[in-house]
Amino acid sequence: MSILSAQAVDPELARLRDSIDNFDAALIHLLAERFRCTQRVGELKARKGIPPSDPDREARQVARLRTLAVDAKLDPDFAEKFLAFVVKEVIRHHQSIAATHESATDTERK
C-alpha cells in the first residue's frame, strides 16, 4: 500500500485533517473580523489626525501576546512574528486610509 492510499483510508488522519481545516476556517473568519475592526480604527484615526502607527500600543500588544502564547503553550516568538505580520498589514491599511482621507480633505478645501 502506498503512502497516499494509507493516508486516504486512515480515519484518524482524516479526522485530524478535518479539525485542522475547521481551525483554518475559523482563523480566516477571525482575521476578517479583526481587519473589519481595524478598518474602522483607521477611519477614526484619519478623521482625528492620529498617526497610522502607535508604537507604544504595539509594544504593549507584543508583550500581551507573548504572555498569552506562553500560557497557551505556543512559541512566543512565533506569536510575536504572527502579530508583527498582522500589524504591518494593519498599518499599511491605515496609511492608505489616511492618504485617501487627506486627499478628500484637500479636494473639499479647493
mmCIF file of N, CA and C in Angstrom:
data_model
loop_
_atom_site.group_PDB
_atom_site.id
_atom_site.type_symbol
_atom_site.label_atom_id
_atom_site.label_comp_id
_atom_site.label_asym_id
_atom_site.label_seq_id
_atom_site.Cartn_x
_atom_site.Cartn_y
_atom_site.Cartn_z
ATOM 1 N N MET A 1 0.856 -1.177 0.000
ATOM 2 C CA MET A 1 0.000 0.000 0.000
ATOM 3 C C MET A 1 0.900 1.237 0.000
ATOM 4 N N SER A 2 0.589 2.167 -0.885
ATOM 5 C CA SER A 2 1.390 3.386 -0.973
ATOM 6 C C SER A 2 1.052 4.318 0.192
ATOM 7 N N ILE A 3 1.916 5.275 0.418
ATOM 8 C CA ILE A 3 1.694 6.254 1.487
ATOM 9 C C ILE A 3 0.403 7.018 1.242
ATOM 10 N N LEU A 4 0.156 7.408 -0.009
ATOM 11 C CA LEU A 4 -1.052 8.173 -0.317
ATOM 12 C C LEU A 4 -2.316 7.377 -0.026
ATOM 13 N N SER A 5 -2.346 6.103 -0.397
ATOM 14 C CA SER A 5 -3.567 5.332 -0.139
ATOM 15 C C SER A 5 -3.716 5.027 1.350
ATOM 16 N N ALA A 6 -2.608 4.903 2.077
ATOM 17 C CA ALA A 6 -2.691 4.695 3.520
ATOM 18 C C ALA A 6 -3.279 5.938 4.184
ATOM 19 N N GLN A 7 -2.865 7.130 3.720
ATOM 20 C CA GLN A 7 -3.400 8.371 4.267
ATOM 21 C C GLN A 7 -4.880 8.531 3.930
ATOM 22 N N ALA A 8 -5.255 8.101 2.744
ATOM 23 C CA ALA A 8 -6.631 8.275 2.291
ATOM 24 C C ALA A 8 -7.602 7.437 3.108
ATOM 25 N N VAL A 9 -7.150 6.305 3.639
ATOM 26 C CA VAL A 9 -8.075 5.435 4.359
ATOM 27 C C VAL A 9 -7.935 5.518 5.876
ATOM 28 N N ASP A 10 -6.931 6.210 6.360
ATOM 29 C CA ASP A 10 -6.721 6.276 7.802
ATOM 30 C C ASP A 10 -7.744 7.227 8.421
ATOM 31 N N PRO A 11 -8.702 6.704 9.186
ATOM 32 C CA PRO A 11 -9.762 7.558 9.728
ATOM 33 C C PRO A 11 -9.250 8.592 10.736
ATOM 34 N N GLU A 12 -8.218 8.261 11.501
ATOM 35 C CA GLU A 12 -7.692 9.232 12.457
ATOM 36 C C GLU A 12 -7.042 10.399 11.735
ATOM 37 N N LEU A 13 -6.288 10.091 10.679
ATOM 38 C CA LEU A 13 -5.663 11.139 9.880
ATOM 39 C C LEU A 13 -6.740 12.032 9.253
ATOM 40 N N ALA A 14 -7.777 11.429 8.724
ATOM 41 C CA ALA A 14 -8.873 12.201 8.123
ATOM 42 C C ALA A 14 -9.554 13.083 9.169
ATOM 43 N N ARG A 15 -9.783 12.537 10.367
ATOM 44 C CA ARG A 15 -10.418 13.305 11.447
ATOM 45 C C ARG A 15 -9.552 14.489 11.859
ATOM 46 N N LEU A 16 -8.248 14.240 12.007
ATOM 47 C CA LEU A 16 -7.331 15.324 12.387
ATOM 48 C C LEU A 16 -7.273 16.399 11.305
ATOM 49 N N ARG A 17 -7.240 15.973 10.062
ATOM 50 C CA ARG A 17 -7.208 16.953 8.969
ATOM 51 C C ARG A 17 -8.495 17.754 8.904
ATOM 52 N N ASP A 18 -9.623 17.109 9.173
ATOM 53 C CA ASP A 18 -10.895 17.843 9.222
ATOM 54 C C ASP A 18 -10.843 18.908 10.315
ATOM 55 N N SER A 19 -10.276 18.552 11.462
ATOM 56 C CA SER A 19 -10.147 19.527 12.552
ATOM 57 C C SER A 19 -9.244 20.681 12.143
ATOM 58 N N ILE A 20 -8.131 20.372 11.497
ATOM 59 C CA ILE A 20 -7.214 21.409 11.033
ATOM 60 C C ILE A 20 -7.931 22.330 10.047
ATOM 61 N N ASP A 21 -8.699 21.747 9.137
ATOM 62 C CA ASP A 21 -9.453 22.559 8.170
ATOM 63 C C ASP A 21 -10.439 23.483 8.885
ATOM 64 N N ASN A 22 -11.085 22.980 9.918
ATOM 65 C CA ASN A 22 -12.021 23.806 10.695
ATOM 66 C C ASN A 22 -11.290 24.946 11.403
ATOM 67 N N PHE A 23 -10.120 24.653 11.977
ATOM 68 C CA PHE A 23 -9.327 25.699 12.632
ATOM 69 C C PHE A 23 -8.887 26.754 11.620
ATOM 70 N N ASP A 24 -8.452 26.300 10.439
ATOM 71 C CA ASP A 24 -8.035 27.245 9.401
ATOM 72 C C ASP A 24 -9.194 28.160 9.008
ATOM 73 N N ALA A 25 -10.377 27.593 8.852
ATOM 74 C CA ALA A 25 -11.554 28.403 8.503
ATOM 75 C C ALA A 25 -11.856 29.402 9.617
ATOM 76 N N ALA A 26 -11.773 28.949 10.855
ATOM 77 C CA ALA A 26 -12.035 29.850 11.987
ATOM 78 C C ALA A 26 -11.010 30.984 12.021
ATOM 79 N N LEU A 27 -9.737 30.663 11.772
ATOM 80 C CA LEU A 27 -8.698 31.703 11.747
ATOM 81 C C LEU A 27 -8.975 32.741 10.666
ATOM 82 N N ILE A 28 -9.386 32.297 9.489
ATOM 83 C CA ILE A 28 -9.684 33.231 8.401
ATOM 84 C C ILE A 28 -10.842 34.144 8.786
ATOM 85 N N HIS A 29 -11.886 33.564 9.376
ATOM 86 C CA HIS A 29 -13.037 34.369 9.787
ATOM 87 C C HIS A 29 -12.661 35.349 10.899
ATOM 88 N N LEU A 30 -11.839 34.905 11.840
ATOM 89 C CA LEU A 30 -11.392 35.795 12.911
ATOM 90 C C LEU A 30 -10.529 36.932 12.367
ATOM 91 N N LEU A 31 -9.633 36.606 11.450
ATOM 92 C CA LEU A 31 -8.806 37.649 10.846
ATOM 93 C C LEU A 31 -9.665 38.643 10.068
ATOM 94 N N ALA A 32 -10.668 38.154 9.369
ATOM 95 C CA ALA A 32 -11.561 39.052 8.628
ATOM 96 C C ALA A 32 -12.270 40.004 9.586
ATOM 97 N N GLU A 33 -12.755 39.482 10.697
ATOM 98 C CA GLU A 33 -13.409 40.336 11.706
ATOM 99 C C GLU A 33 -12.429 41.339 12.291
ATOM 100 N N ARG A 34 -11.230 40.882 12.569
ATOM 101 C CA ARG A 34 -10.200 41.769 13.125
ATOM 102 C C ARG A 34 -9.919 42.913 12.151
ATOM 103 N N PHE A 35 -9.788 42.585 10.859
ATOM 104 C CA PHE A 35 -9.489 43.615 9.877
ATOM 105 C C PHE A 35 -10.671 44.548 9.643
ATOM 106 N N ARG A 36 -11.884 44.061 9.793
ATOM 107 C CA ARG A 36 -13.040 44.969 9.716
ATOM 108 C C ARG A 36 -12.970 45.994 10.856
ATOM 109 N N CYS A 37 -12.597 45.533 12.027
ATOM 110 C CA CYS A 37 -12.482 46.425 13.184
ATOM 111 C C CYS A 37 -11.316 47.402 13.002
ATOM 112 N N THR A 38 -10.174 46.904 12.556
ATOM 113 C CA THR A 38 -9.033 47.801 12.374
ATOM 114 C C THR A 38 -9.283 48.785 11.233
ATOM 115 N N GLN A 39 -10.129 48.419 10.281
ATOM 116 C CA GLN A 39 -10.517 49.357 9.225
ATOM 117 C C GLN A 39 -11.233 50.561 9.842
ATOM 118 N N ARG A 40 -12.140 50.280 10.767
ATOM 119 C CA ARG A 40 -12.864 51.359 11.450
ATOM 120 C C ARG A 40 -11.907 52.203 12.285
ATOM 121 N N VAL A 41 -10.939 51.543 12.931
ATOM 122 C CA VAL A 41 -9.925 52.284 13.698
ATOM 123 C C VAL A 41 -9.154 53.203 12.756
ATOM 124 N N GLY A 42 -8.775 52.701 11.595
ATOM 125 C CA GLY A 42 -8.043 53.511 10.625
ATOM 126 C C GLY A 42 -8.845 54.716 10.163
ATOM 127 N N GLU A 43 -10.140 54.520 9.946
ATOM 128 C CA GLU A 43 -11.007 55.634 9.540
ATOM 129 C C GLU A 43 -11.102 56.676 10.660
ATOM 130 N N LEU A 44 -11.243 56.217 11.892
ATOM 131 C CA LEU A 44 -11.310 57.126 13.031
ATOM 132 C C LEU A 44 -10.004 57.900 13.189
ATOM 133 N N LYS A 45 -8.890 57.196 13.090
ATOM 134 C CA LYS A 45 -7.587 57.864 13.186
ATOM 135 C C LYS A 45 -7.440 58.924 12.098
ATOM 136 N N ALA A 46 -7.856 58.591 10.881
ATOM 137 C CA ALA A 46 -7.731 59.543 9.773
ATOM 138 C C ALA A 46 -8.563 60.789 10.037
ATOM 139 N N ARG A 47 -9.795 60.599 10.516
ATOM 140 C CA ARG A 47 -10.664 61.753 10.793
ATOM 141 C C ARG A 47 -10.100 62.640 11.887
ATOM 142 N N LYS A 48 -9.448 62.018 12.876
ATOM 143 C CA LYS A 48 -8.947 62.760 14.033
ATOM 144 C C LYS A 48 -7.487 63.188 13.880
ATOM 145 N N GLY A 49 -6.865 62.826 12.752
ATOM 146 C CA GLY A 49 -5.470 63.195 12.529
ATOM 147 C C GLY A 49 -4.484 62.426 13.386
ATOM 148 N N ILE A 50 -4.850 61.230 13.800
ATOM 149 C CA ILE A 50 -3.970 60.386 14.614
ATOM 150 C C ILE A 50 -3.087 59.568 13.667
ATOM 151 N N PRO A 51 -1.794 59.455 13.962
ATOM 152 C CA PRO A 51 -0.898 58.693 13.080
ATOM 153 C C PRO A 51 -1.351 57.237 12.913
ATOM 154 N N PRO A 52 -1.082 56.646 11.739
ATOM 155 C CA PRO A 52 -1.477 55.258 11.479
ATOM 156 C C PRO A 52 -0.843 54.240 12.431
ATOM 157 N N SER A 53 0.356 54.531 12.897
ATOM 158 C CA SER A 53 1.087 53.612 13.763
ATOM 159 C C SER A 53 1.122 54.142 15.193
ATOM 160 N N ASP A 54 1.030 53.225 16.150
ATOM 161 C CA ASP A 54 1.111 53.589 17.568
ATOM 162 C C ASP A 54 2.127 52.656 18.227
ATOM 163 N N PRO A 55 3.418 53.015 18.164
ATOM 164 C CA PRO A 55 4.466 52.121 18.670
ATOM 165 C C PRO A 55 4.277 51.699 20.128
ATOM 166 N N ASP A 56 3.769 52.589 20.981
ATOM 167 C CA ASP A 56 3.565 52.208 22.388
ATOM 168 C C ASP A 56 2.527 51.101 22.504
ATOM 169 N N ARG A 57 1.395 51.252 21.813
ATOM 170 C CA ARG A 57 0.363 50.212 21.848
ATOM 171 C C ARG A 57 0.896 48.916 21.253
ATOM 172 N N GLU A 58 1.616 49.023 20.162
ATOM 173 C CA GLU A 58 2.166 47.823 19.523
ATOM 174 C C GLU A 58 3.092 47.080 20.483
ATOM 175 N N ALA A 59 3.922 47.799 21.237
ATOM 176 C CA ALA A 59 4.818 47.164 22.211
ATOM 177 C C ALA A 59 4.025 46.475 23.316
ATOM 178 N N ARG A 60 2.951 47.143 23.778
ATOM 179 C CA ARG A 60 2.104 46.519 24.809
ATOM 180 C C ARG A 60 1.431 45.255 24.262
ATOM 181 N N GLN A 61 1.010 45.316 23.016
ATOM 182 C CA GLN A 61 0.353 44.155 22.406
ATOM 183 C C GLN A 61 1.328 42.985 22.251
ATOM 184 N N VAL A 62 2.553 43.285 21.878
ATOM 185 C CA VAL A 62 3.569 42.225 21.754
ATOM 186 C C VAL A 62 3.763 41.540 23.100
ATOM 187 N N ALA A 63 3.942 42.331 24.144
ATOM 188 C CA ALA A 63 4.135 41.755 25.486
ATOM 189 C C ALA A 63 2.918 40.932 25.893
ATOM 190 N N ARG A 64 1.729 41.467 25.639
ATOM 191 C CA ARG A 64 0.485 40.769 25.999
ATOM 192 C C ARG A 64 0.366 39.451 25.232
ATOM 193 N N LEU A 65 0.638 39.489 23.922
ATOM 194 C CA LEU A 65 0.514 38.278 23.115
ATOM 195 C C LEU A 65 1.562 37.239 23.489
ATOM 196 N N ARG A 66 2.755 37.696 23.827
ATOM 197 C CA ARG A 66 3.791 36.739 24.240
ATOM 198 C C ARG A 66 3.365 36.011 25.517
ATOM 199 N N THR A 67 2.771 36.743 26.446
ATOM 200 C CA THR A 67 2.283 36.119 27.678
ATOM 201 C C THR A 67 1.164 35.132 27.370
ATOM 202 N N LEU A 68 0.225 35.546 26.525
ATOM 203 C CA LEU A 68 -0.862 34.637 26.131
ATOM 204 C C LEU A 68 -0.311 33.382 25.461
ATOM 205 N N ALA A 69 0.699 33.562 24.620
ATOM 206 C CA ALA A 69 1.289 32.418 23.927
ATOM 207 C C ALA A 69 1.915 31.444 24.923
ATOM 208 N N VAL A 70 2.659 31.969 25.871
ATOM 209 C CA VAL A 70 3.279 31.103 26.889
ATOM 210 C C VAL A 70 2.195 30.344 27.648
ATOM 211 N N ASP A 71 1.144 31.055 28.051
ATOM 212 C CA ASP A 71 0.038 30.408 28.774
ATOM 213 C C ASP A 71 -0.629 29.326 27.939
ATOM 214 N N ALA A 72 -0.689 29.551 26.625
ATOM 215 C CA ALA A 72 -1.339 28.594 25.727
ATOM 216 C C ALA A 72 -0.373 27.512 25.239
ATOM 217 N N LYS A 73 0.863 27.570 25.705
ATOM 218 C CA LYS A 73 1.910 26.633 25.295
ATOM 219 C C LYS A 73 2.200 26.722 23.789
ATOM 220 N N LEU A 74 2.212 27.968 23.308
ATOM 221 C CA LEU A 74 2.570 28.279 21.934
ATOM 222 C C LEU A 74 3.883 29.044 21.975
ATOM 223 N N ASP A 75 4.731 28.821 21.026
ATOM 224 C CA ASP A 75 6.017 29.505 20.968
ATOM 225 C C ASP A 75 5.791 31.020 20.916
ATOM 226 N N PRO A 76 6.244 31.763 21.943
ATOM 227 C CA PRO A 76 6.013 33.212 21.969
ATOM 228 C C PRO A 76 6.706 33.940 20.815
ATOM 229 N N ASP A 77 7.830 33.416 20.331
ATOM 230 C CA ASP A 77 8.494 34.042 19.183
ATOM 231 C C ASP A 77 7.603 33.935 17.945
ATOM 232 N N PHE A 78 6.963 32.773 17.769
ATOM 233 C CA PHE A 78 6.035 32.604 16.655
ATOM 234 C C PHE A 78 4.862 33.572 16.792
ATOM 235 N N ALA A 79 4.308 33.680 17.992
ATOM 236 C CA ALA A 79 3.175 34.581 18.231
ATOM 237 C C ALA A 79 3.570 36.019 17.908
ATOM 238 N N GLU A 80 4.764 36.406 18.299
ATOM 239 C CA GLU A 80 5.233 37.771 18.033
ATOM 240 C C GLU A 80 5.397 38.007 16.531
ATOM 241 N N LYS A 81 5.953 37.028 15.824
ATOM 242 C CA LYS A 81 6.116 37.156 14.376
ATOM 243 C C LYS A 81 4.754 37.253 13.687
ATOM 244 N N PHE A 82 3.818 36.459 14.151
ATOM 245 C CA PHE A 82 2.471 36.487 13.583
ATOM 246 C C PHE A 82 1.841 37.861 13.805
ATOM 247 N N LEU A 83 1.944 38.372 15.031
ATOM 248 C CA LEU A 83 1.390 39.691 15.330
ATOM 249 C C LEU A 83 2.080 40.761 14.484
ATOM 250 N N ALA A 84 3.394 40.688 14.343
ATOM 251 C CA ALA A 84 4.127 41.679 13.558
ATOM 252 C C ALA A 84 3.632 41.681 12.116
ATOM 253 N N PHE A 85 3.371 40.506 11.569
ATOM 254 C CA PHE A 85 2.856 40.400 10.200
ATOM 255 C C PHE A 85 1.489 41.067 10.090
ATOM 256 N N VAL A 86 0.613 40.787 11.034
ATOM 257 C CA VAL A 86 -0.735 41.355 11.024
ATOM 258 C C VAL A 86 -0.675 42.871 11.222
ATOM 259 N N VAL A 87 0.109 43.331 12.187
ATOM 260 C CA VAL A 87 0.205 44.765 12.478
ATOM 261 C C VAL A 87 0.782 45.517 11.279
ATOM 262 N N LYS A 88 1.766 44.942 10.618
ATOM 263 C CA LYS A 88 2.343 45.587 9.432
ATOM 264 C C LYS A 88 1.254 45.801 8.380
ATOM 265 N N GLU A 89 0.394 44.823 8.185
ATOM 266 C CA GLU A 89 -0.692 44.948 7.214
ATOM 267 C C GLU A 89 -1.724 45.982 7.675
ATOM 268 N N VAL A 90 -2.031 45.997 8.964
ATOM 269 C CA VAL A 90 -2.973 46.985 9.508
ATOM 270 C C VAL A 90 -2.422 48.401 9.291
ATOM 271 N N ILE A 91 -1.165 48.611 9.592
ATOM 272 C CA ILE A 91 -0.559 49.938 9.421
ATOM 273 C C ILE A 91 -0.599 50.346 7.953
ATOM 274 N N ARG A 92 -0.332 49.401 7.066
ATOM 275 C CA ARG A 92 -0.404 49.696 5.628
ATOM 276 C C ARG A 92 -1.814 50.162 5.264
ATOM 277 N N HIS A 93 -2.823 49.468 5.787
ATOM 278 C CA HIS A 93 -4.212 49.875 5.544
ATOM 279 C C HIS A 93 -4.476 51.269 6.119
ATOM 280 N N HIS A 94 -4.015 51.503 7.340
ATOM 281 C CA HIS A 94 -4.236 52.801 7.984
ATOM 282 C C HIS A 94 -3.562 53.930 7.193
ATOM 283 N N GLN A 95 -2.382 53.672 6.672
ATOM 284 C CA GLN A 95 -1.699 54.683 5.860
ATOM 285 C C GLN A 95 -2.497 54.988 4.596
ATOM 286 N N SER A 96 -3.041 53.956 3.989
ATOM 287 C CA SER A 96 -3.854 54.136 2.788
ATOM 288 C C SER A 96 -5.124 54.928 3.093
ATOM 289 N N ILE A 97 -5.767 54.584 4.203
ATOM 290 C CA ILE A 97 -6.978 55.304 4.619
ATOM 291 C C ILE A 97 -6.642 56.772 4.887
ATOM 292 N N ALA A 98 -5.532 57.012 5.586
ATOM 293 C CA ALA A 98 -5.130 58.387 5.908
ATOM 294 C C ALA A 98 -4.852 59.172 4.633
ATOM 295 N N ALA A 99 -4.180 58.549 3.669
ATOM 296 C CA ALA A 99 -3.882 59.236 2.412
ATOM 297 C C ALA A 99 -5.162 59.558 1.656
ATOM 298 N N THR A 100 -6.103 58.629 1.630
ATOM 299 C CA THR A 100 -7.386 58.856 0.967
ATOM 300 C C THR A 100 -8.147 59.976 1.663
ATOM 301 N N HIS A 101 -8.134 59.956 2.987
ATOM 302 C CA HIS A 101 -8.839 60.993 3.758
ATOM 303 C C HIS A 101 -8.199 62.357 3.513
ATOM 304 N N GLU A 102 -6.880 62.390 3.511
ATOM 305 C CA GLU A 102 -6.166 63.657 3.287
ATOM 306 C C GLU A 102 -6.461 64.200 1.887
ATOM 307 N N SER A 103 -6.501 63.314 0.905
ATOM 308 C CA SER A 103 -6.804 63.724 -0.456
ATOM 309 C C SER A 103 -8.223 64.279 -0.560
ATOM 310 N N ALA A 104 -9.173 63.608 0.095
ATOM 311 C CA ALA A 104 -10.566 64.075 0.088
ATOM 312 C C ALA A 104 -10.694 65.422 0.796
ATOM 313 N N THR A 105 -9.975 65.585 1.882
ATOM 314 C CA THR A 105 -10.000 66.843 2.633
ATOM 315 C C THR A 105 -9.405 67.974 1.784
ATOM 316 N N ASP A 106 -8.299 67.692 1.087
ATOM 317 C CA ASP A 106 -7.677 68.685 0.203
ATOM 318 C C ASP A 106 -8.650 69.091 -0.909
ATOM 319 N N THR A 107 -9.356 68.133 -1.463
ATOM 320 C CA THR A 107 -10.321 68.413 -2.527
ATOM 321 C C THR A 107 -11.454 69.283 -2.025
ATOM 322 N N GLU A 108 -11.918 69.019 -0.814
ATOM 323 C CA GLU A 108 -13.010 69.811 -0.212
ATOM 324 C C GLU A 108 -12.577 71.259 0.019
ATOM 325 N N ARG A 109 -11.316 71.474 0.318
ATOM 326 C CA ARG A 109 -10.804 72.815 0.604
ATOM 327 C C ARG A 109 -10.724 73.677 -0.655
ATOM 328 N N LYS A 110 -10.636 73.047 -1.795
ATOM 329 C CA LYS A 110 -10.452 73.790 -3.049
ATOM 330 C C LYS A 110 -11.752 74.343 -3.567
#
